[in-house]
mmCIF file of C-alpha atoms and ligand atoms in Angstrom:
data_model
loop_
_atom_site.group_PDB
_atom_site.id
_atom_site.type_symbol
_atom_site.label_atom_id
_atom_site.label_comp_id
_atom_site.label_asym_id
_atom_site.label_seq_id
_atom_site.Cartn_x
_atom_site.Cartn_y
_atom_site.Cartn_z
ATOM 1 C CA MET T 1 106.369 109.896 29.937
ATOM 2 C CA LEU T 2 105.928 113.388 28.489
ATOM 3 C CA GLU T 3 102.199 112.771 28.152
ATOM 4 C CA LYS T 4 102.050 111.698 31.787
ATOM 5 C CA PHE T 5 103.944 114.833 32.863
ATOM 6 C CA THR T 6 101.645 117.100 30.808
ATOM 7 C CA LYS T 7 98.586 115.449 32.291
ATOM 8 C CA TRP T 8 99.967 115.846 35.806
ATOM 9 C CA LYS T 9 100.929 119.444 35.087
ATOM 10 C CA SER T 10 97.448 120.356 33.837
ATOM 11 C CA SER T 11 95.745 118.641 36.748
ATOM 12 C CA LEU T 12 98.009 120.627 39.070
ATOM 13 C CA SER T 13 97.518 124.024 37.454
ATOM 14 C CA SER T 14 93.762 123.546 37.747
ATOM 15 C CA GLN T 15 94.240 123.596 41.548
ATOM 16 C CA GLU T 16 93.661 126.954 43.159
ATOM 17 C CA GLY T 17 96.839 128.940 43.578
ATOM 18 C CA THR T 18 99.251 126.893 41.422
ATOM 19 C CA GLU T 19 98.752 128.992 38.247
ATOM 20 C CA ASN T 20 101.544 131.382 39.182
ATOM 21 C CA ILE T 21 104.388 128.961 39.726
ATOM 22 C CA GLU T 22 106.801 127.280 37.336
ATOM 23 C CA LEU T 23 106.781 123.580 37.857
ATOM 24 C CA VAL T 24 110.364 123.318 36.711
ATOM 25 C CA ASN T 25 111.818 125.550 39.422
ATOM 26 C CA ILE T 26 110.343 124.138 42.589
ATOM 27 C CA PRO T 27 112.531 124.440 45.710
ATOM 28 C CA LYS T 28 114.002 121.056 46.484
ATOM 29 C CA HIS T 29 113.972 121.509 50.262
ATOM 30 C CA ILE T 30 111.461 123.691 52.085
ATOM 31 C CA ALA T 31 111.755 124.254 55.849
ATOM 32 C CA ILE T 32 108.897 125.662 57.875
ATOM 33 C CA ILE T 33 108.737 127.291 61.306
ATOM 34 C CA MET T 34 105.078 126.635 62.109
ATOM 35 C CA ASP T 35 104.399 129.536 64.438
ATOM 36 C CA GLY T 36 101.260 131.214 65.874
ATOM 37 C CA ASN T 37 99.244 128.318 67.231
ATOM 38 C CA GLY T 38 98.981 129.854 70.695
ATOM 39 C CA ARG T 39 97.833 133.271 69.369
ATOM 40 C CA TRP T 40 95.349 131.657 67.048
ATOM 41 C CA ALA T 41 93.746 129.917 69.998
ATOM 42 C CA GLN T 42 93.927 132.975 72.191
ATOM 43 C CA GLN T 43 92.186 135.097 69.548
ATOM 44 C CA LYS T 44 89.315 132.585 69.645
ATOM 45 C CA GLY T 45 89.185 132.399 73.419
ATOM 46 C CA LEU T 46 90.411 128.766 73.281
ATOM 47 C CA PRO T 47 93.196 127.079 75.249
ATOM 48 C CA ARG T 48 96.602 127.097 73.584
ATOM 49 C CA ILE T 49 96.472 123.377 72.905
ATOM 50 C CA ALA T 50 93.459 123.953 70.617
ATOM 51 C CA GLY T 51 95.821 125.947 68.387
ATOM 52 C CA HIS T 52 98.311 123.058 68.296
ATOM 53 C CA ARG T 53 95.515 120.661 67.379
ATOM 54 C CA GLU T 54 94.471 122.878 64.463
ATOM 55 C CA GLY T 55 98.119 123.327 63.518
ATOM 56 C CA MET T 56 98.507 119.593 63.235
ATOM 57 C CA LYS T 57 95.665 119.457 60.716
ATOM 58 C CA VAL T 58 97.443 121.924 58.457
ATOM 59 C CA ILE T 59 100.495 119.609 58.125
ATOM 60 C CA ASN T 60 98.407 117.222 56.077
ATOM 61 C CA LYS T 61 97.485 119.765 53.470
ATOM 62 C CA ILE T 62 101.025 121.073 53.125
ATOM 63 C CA VAL T 63 102.600 117.627 52.883
ATOM 64 C CA ARG T 64 100.140 116.750 50.093
ATOM 65 C CA ARG T 65 100.758 119.918 48.154
ATOM 66 C CA ALA T 66 104.545 119.624 48.591
ATOM 67 C CA ASN T 67 104.442 116.069 47.308
ATOM 68 C CA GLU T 68 102.265 117.006 44.312
ATOM 69 C CA LEU T 69 104.661 119.823 43.368
ATOM 70 C CA GLY T 70 107.699 117.531 43.515
ATOM 71 C CA VAL T 71 109.338 119.080 46.572
ATOM 72 C CA GLU T 72 112.008 116.603 47.728
ATOM 73 C CA VAL T 73 112.315 117.475 51.440
ATOM 74 C CA LEU T 74 109.856 119.202 53.790
ATOM 75 C CA THR T 75 111.313 119.987 57.185
ATOM 76 C CA LEU T 76 108.852 121.002 59.904
ATOM 77 C CA TYR T 77 109.908 122.601 63.188
ATOM 78 C CA ALA T 78 107.535 120.770 65.514
ATOM 79 C CA PHE T 79 109.314 121.084 68.865
ATOM 80 C CA SER T 80 112.458 122.931 69.802
ATOM 81 C CA THR T 81 114.962 122.254 72.583
ATOM 82 C CA GLU T 82 113.639 125.466 74.155
ATOM 83 C CA ASN T 83 109.995 124.374 74.066
ATOM 84 C CA TRP T 84 110.505 122.266 77.225
ATOM 85 C CA LYS T 85 110.156 125.531 79.164
ATOM 86 C CA ARG T 86 106.425 125.662 78.385
ATOM 87 C CA PRO T 87 103.809 124.519 80.939
ATOM 88 C CA LYS T 88 103.851 120.785 81.416
ATOM 89 C CA THR T 89 100.295 120.349 80.143
ATOM 90 C CA GLU T 90 101.243 122.043 76.856
ATOM 91 C CA VAL T 91 104.467 119.998 76.495
ATOM 92 C CA ASP T 92 102.541 116.778 77.213
ATOM 93 C CA TYR T 93 99.998 117.689 74.551
ATOM 94 C CA LEU T 94 102.639 118.557 71.966
ATOM 95 C CA MET T 95 104.335 115.219 72.640
ATOM 96 C CA LYS T 96 101.044 113.407 71.862
ATOM 97 C CA LEU T 97 100.682 115.061 68.437
ATOM 98 C CA PRO T 98 103.196 112.933 66.510
ATOM 99 C CA GLU T 99 101.402 109.732 67.462
ATOM 100 C CA ARG T 100 98.038 111.266 66.845
ATOM 101 C CA PHE T 101 99.110 112.592 63.455
ATOM 102 C CA LEU T 102 100.932 109.427 62.371
ATOM 103 C CA GLY T 103 98.192 107.233 63.804
ATOM 104 C CA MET T 104 95.745 108.850 61.353
ATOM 105 C CA GLU T 105 98.011 109.632 58.470
ATOM 106 C CA LEU T 106 100.648 106.886 58.218
ATOM 107 C CA PRO T 107 98.653 104.678 55.815
ATOM 108 C CA LYS T 108 98.155 107.626 53.461
ATOM 109 C CA LEU T 109 101.791 108.721 53.766
ATOM 110 C CA LYS T 110 102.883 105.192 52.875
ATOM 111 C CA GLU T 111 100.598 105.115 49.921
ATOM 112 C CA GLU T 112 101.897 108.444 48.715
ATOM 113 C CA ASN T 113 105.511 107.271 48.916
ATOM 114 C CA VAL T 114 106.455 109.725 51.669
ATOM 115 C CA LYS T 115 109.509 108.917 53.752
ATOM 116 C CA VAL T 116 109.290 110.042 57.392
ATOM 117 C CA ARG T 117 112.525 111.218 59.047
ATOM 118 C CA LEU T 118 113.435 112.628 62.482
ATOM 119 C CA MET T 119 115.800 115.491 63.129
ATOM 120 C CA GLY T 120 116.534 116.161 66.799
ATOM 121 C CA SER T 121 117.584 114.413 69.955
ATOM 122 C CA PRO T 122 115.266 111.459 70.534
ATOM 123 C CA GLU T 123 116.671 110.563 74.008
ATOM 124 C CA ASP T 124 114.595 113.148 75.852
ATOM 125 C CA LEU T 125 111.313 112.425 74.053
ATOM 126 C CA PRO T 126 108.699 110.344 75.937
ATOM 127 C CA ASP T 127 108.656 106.668 74.941
ATOM 128 C CA HIS T 128 105.245 106.922 73.310
ATOM 129 C CA THR T 129 106.386 109.782 71.049
ATOM 130 C CA LYS T 130 109.613 107.990 70.091
ATOM 131 C CA LYS T 131 107.716 104.799 69.396
ATOM 132 C CA ALA T 132 105.256 106.505 67.048
ATOM 133 C CA VAL T 133 107.993 108.311 65.119
ATOM 134 C CA TYR T 134 110.345 105.334 64.894
ATOM 135 C CA HIS T 135 107.496 103.179 63.706
ATOM 136 C CA ALA T 136 106.739 105.660 60.920
ATOM 137 C CA VAL T 137 110.413 105.928 60.011
ATOM 138 C CA GLU T 138 110.666 102.122 59.794
ATOM 139 C CA GLU T 139 107.419 101.725 57.841
ATOM 140 C CA THR T 140 108.414 104.310 55.226
ATOM 141 C CA LYS T 141 112.146 103.620 54.993
ATOM 142 C CA HIS T 142 111.923 102.135 51.466
ATOM 143 C CA ASN T 143 109.839 105.023 50.138
ATOM 144 C CA ASN T 144 111.566 107.408 47.773
ATOM 145 C CA GLY T 145 109.096 110.284 47.407
ATOM 146 C CA LEU T 146 108.893 113.381 49.587
ATOM 147 C CA ILE T 147 111.073 113.253 52.734
ATOM 148 C CA LEU T 148 109.009 114.480 55.636
ATOM 149 C CA ASN T 149 111.622 115.603 58.126
ATOM 150 C CA PHE T 150 110.191 116.290 61.598
ATOM 151 C CA ALA T 151 112.360 118.544 63.758
ATOM 152 C CA LEU T 152 111.435 117.264 67.199
ATOM 153 C CA ASN T 153 113.458 118.339 70.205
ATOM 154 C CA TYR T 154 115.732 120.100 67.753
ATOM 155 C CA GLY T 155 118.063 123.013 68.429
ATOM 156 C CA SER T 156 120.658 124.226 65.972
ATOM 157 C CA ARG T 157 123.296 125.301 68.505
ATOM 158 C CA PHE T 158 123.113 121.927 70.235
ATOM 159 C CA GLU T 159 123.385 120.232 66.845
ATOM 160 C CA MET T 160 126.545 122.221 66.013
ATOM 161 C CA ILE T 161 128.139 121.646 69.411
ATOM 162 C CA GLU T 162 127.545 117.912 69.012
ATOM 163 C CA ALA T 163 129.135 118.006 65.577
ATOM 164 C CA ILE T 164 132.158 119.829 66.992
ATOM 165 C CA LYS T 165 132.493 117.225 69.775
ATOM 166 C CA LYS T 166 132.449 114.342 67.285
ATOM 167 C CA ILE T 167 135.052 116.052 65.083
ATOM 168 C CA THR T 168 137.253 116.872 68.099
ATOM 169 C CA LYS T 169 137.110 113.258 69.242
ATOM 170 C CA GLN T 170 138.363 112.094 65.857
ATOM 171 C CA ILE T 171 141.228 114.564 66.030
ATOM 172 C CA GLU T 172 142.123 113.359 69.574
ATOM 173 C CA GLU T 173 142.076 109.777 68.406
ATOM 174 C CA GLY T 174 144.336 110.671 65.514
ATOM 175 C CA SER T 175 141.905 109.687 62.717
ATOM 176 C CA LEU T 176 141.471 113.287 61.530
ATOM 177 C CA ARG T 177 143.736 116.324 61.189
ATOM 178 C CA SER T 178 142.371 119.812 61.878
ATOM 179 C CA GLU T 179 143.405 120.900 58.342
ATOM 180 C CA GLU T 180 140.920 118.366 57.029
ATOM 181 C CA ILE T 181 137.931 120.179 58.551
ATOM 182 C CA THR T 182 135.902 121.650 55.701
ATOM 183 C CA ASP T 183 132.275 122.761 55.180
ATOM 184 C CA GLU T 184 131.521 119.301 53.770
ATOM 185 C CA LEU T 185 133.095 117.467 56.695
ATOM 186 C CA PHE T 186 131.212 119.608 59.206
ATOM 187 C CA GLU T 187 127.946 119.039 57.386
ATOM 188 C CA GLN T 188 128.449 115.280 57.544
ATOM 189 C CA HIS T 189 128.214 115.578 61.339
ATOM 190 C CA LEU T 190 124.971 117.538 61.379
ATOM 191 C CA MET T 191 121.515 115.996 61.733
ATOM 192 C CA THR T 192 120.850 116.772 58.095
ATOM 193 C CA ALA T 193 123.916 114.829 56.842
ATOM 194 C CA GLU T 194 122.217 113.263 53.806
ATOM 195 C CA LEU T 195 119.888 116.180 53.004
ATOM 196 C CA SER T 196 120.500 119.230 50.821
ATOM 197 C CA ASP T 197 120.223 122.620 52.571
ATOM 198 C CA PRO T 198 116.771 124.240 52.523
ATOM 199 C CA ASP T 199 116.209 126.423 49.426
ATOM 200 C CA LEU T 200 113.280 128.161 51.096
ATOM 201 C CA LEU T 201 112.417 128.941 54.719
ATOM 202 C CA ILE T 202 108.863 129.837 55.619
ATOM 203 C CA ARG T 203 107.902 131.277 58.990
ATOM 204 C CA THR T 204 104.326 132.045 59.871
ATOM 205 C CA SER T 205 102.771 134.439 62.441
ATOM 206 C CA GLY T 206 104.748 137.606 61.698
ATOM 207 C CA GLU T 207 107.828 136.752 63.757
ATOM 208 C CA ILE T 208 111.014 137.617 61.828
ATOM 209 C CA ARG T 209 113.660 135.407 63.456
ATOM 210 C CA LEU T 210 115.204 131.968 63.209
ATOM 211 C CA SER T 211 114.721 130.793 66.821
ATOM 212 C CA ASN T 212 117.707 128.415 66.763
ATOM 213 C CA PHE T 213 116.485 126.633 63.627
ATOM 214 C CA MET T 214 118.981 125.238 61.072
ATOM 215 C CA LEU T 215 121.414 128.111 61.536
ATOM 216 C CA TRP T 216 124.131 126.454 59.439
ATOM 217 C CA GLN T 217 121.851 124.978 56.757
ATOM 218 C CA LEU T 218 119.940 128.214 56.134
ATOM 219 C CA ALA T 219 123.064 130.213 55.222
ATOM 220 C CA TYR T 220 121.976 130.738 51.595
ATOM 221 C CA SER T 221 118.275 129.991 51.758
ATOM 222 C CA GLU T 222 115.553 132.379 50.700
ATOM 223 C CA PHE T 223 113.283 133.505 53.579
ATOM 224 C CA TRP T 224 109.562 134.101 53.297
ATOM 225 C CA PHE T 225 107.679 135.464 56.272
ATOM 226 C CA THR T 226 103.930 135.828 56.588
ATOM 227 C CA ASP T 227 101.590 137.254 59.206
ATOM 228 C CA VAL T 228 99.273 134.321 58.726
ATOM 229 C CA LEU T 229 99.060 132.170 61.901
ATOM 230 C CA TRP T 230 100.013 128.515 61.336
ATOM 231 C CA PRO T 231 96.466 127.104 61.885
ATOM 232 C CA ASP T 232 95.229 129.432 59.126
ATOM 233 C CA PHE T 233 98.086 128.531 56.716
ATOM 234 C CA ASN T 234 96.957 126.668 53.650
ATOM 235 C CA GLU T 235 98.028 125.377 50.233
ATOM 236 C CA GLN T 236 97.556 128.770 48.585
ATOM 237 C CA HIS T 237 99.917 130.448 51.079
ATOM 238 C CA PHE T 238 102.440 127.649 50.511
ATOM 239 C CA THR T 239 102.268 128.123 46.723
ATOM 240 C CA GLU T 240 102.542 131.896 47.138
ATOM 241 C CA ALA T 241 105.812 131.412 49.060
ATOM 242 C CA ILE T 242 107.119 129.257 46.207
ATOM 243 C CA ALA T 243 106.093 131.866 43.663
ATOM 244 C CA VAL T 244 108.043 134.548 45.572
ATOM 245 C CA TYR T 245 111.049 132.190 45.786
ATOM 246 C CA GLN T 246 110.925 131.704 42.037
ATOM 247 C CA LYS T 247 111.115 135.460 41.440
ATOM 248 C CA ARG T 248 114.279 135.837 43.525
ATOM 249 C CA ALA T 249 117.713 135.346 41.989
ATOM 250 C CA ARG T 250 119.984 133.236 44.159
ATOM 251 C CA ARG T 251 123.638 134.203 43.779
ATOM 252 C CA TYR T 252 125.284 132.317 46.687
ATOM 253 C CA GLY T 253 127.586 135.276 47.374
ATOM 254 C CA GLY T 254 128.553 135.686 43.711
ATOM 255 C CA VAL T 255 127.429 138.448 41.378
HETATM 256 C C1 FPP F 314 104.641 127.455 67.686
HETATM 257 O O1 FPP F 314 103.453 128.160 68.003
HETATM 258 C C2 FPP F 314 104.305 126.059 67.456
HETATM 259 C C3 FPP F 314 104.812 125.030 68.169
HETATM 260 C C4 FPP F 314 105.756 125.152 69.274
HETATM 261 C C5 FPP F 314 104.364 123.644 67.886
HETATM 262 C C6 FPP F 314 104.145 123.360 66.458
HETATM 263 C C7 FPP F 314 103.504 122.053 66.391
HETATM 264 C C8 FPP F 314 102.508 121.758 65.466
HETATM 265 C C9 FPP F 314 102.030 122.704 64.453
HETATM 266 C C10 FPP F 314 101.903 120.390 65.457
HETATM 267 C C11 FPP F 314 102.948 119.346 65.469
HETATM 268 C C12 FPP F 314 102.421 118.114 64.910
HETATM 269 C C13 FPP F 314 103.162 117.023 64.624
HETATM 270 C C14 FPP F 314 102.522 115.961 63.901
HETATM 271 C C15 FPP F 314 104.541 116.880 65.036
HETATM 272 P P1 FPP F 314 103.328 128.853 69.399
HETATM 273 O O2 FPP F 314 102.653 127.940 70.341
HETATM 274 O O3 FPP F 314 104.645 129.350 69.855
HETATM 275 O O4 FPP F 314 102.398 130.050 69.045
HETATM 276 P P2 FPP F 314 102.432 131.511 69.686
HETATM 277 O O5 FPP F 314 103.732 132.120 69.315
HETATM 278 O O6 FPP F 314 101.241 132.177 69.054
HETATM 279 O O7 FPP F 314 102.282 131.316 71.150
#
């Protein structure tokens, strides 16, 4: 076992960029706001959807590196509840990406023991998008490696309002008393019920805001922002974010 670990460790540290991180202190849950696809395309005189297409390709590399490093959950903000306001052609394109990505990558994800998960409201997604994601969820449900959590049609305020509605209903029905509402109970009603909170949040493209992403779950997370646009993001940037995380002391409000 130890021999296997040492071998794995040395094969990893021979990969570019991993020399500076401790393999014993890897964030368990990393959440990423993949931003800057539009600007990347614009800078190259391409249509915005070309940026999304390149952005999709990056996911592959990051999933692989996260899995190699032993990250337990990787949450990717792929489409927010606010993204419906974009031009229809862009929305339609974004809705095709999950099936395109999973169509190409599902066999490899299965082989690599990745478990695909959905966070968001599936009702409003087109049938073809839902079908592709549900198929991947079903096909990987027995895997116990990296959880690849796609935030699709996700918005944190909506998520919390829904949680409040469910809790209120239980109170009205008499199965819950308001004194019984705790952090833990509230969390059980969020779309991340069985996941730990993110240890690290990464946002690309130089924007320093949360954009309605995991507002409850990110309460004690470390944040790492980079000017790099998502289509240019790579394994080395990902490892750099982890290295910065490892240098920070997390005190959870204590001293
Ligand atoms: C933000 O960039 C990015 C998005 C709204 C979409 C992110 C989606 C992907 C990277 C691909 C998703 C793939 C799968 C498999 C689900 P932006 O368009 O807001 O960039 P801008 O701020 O430069 O305009």
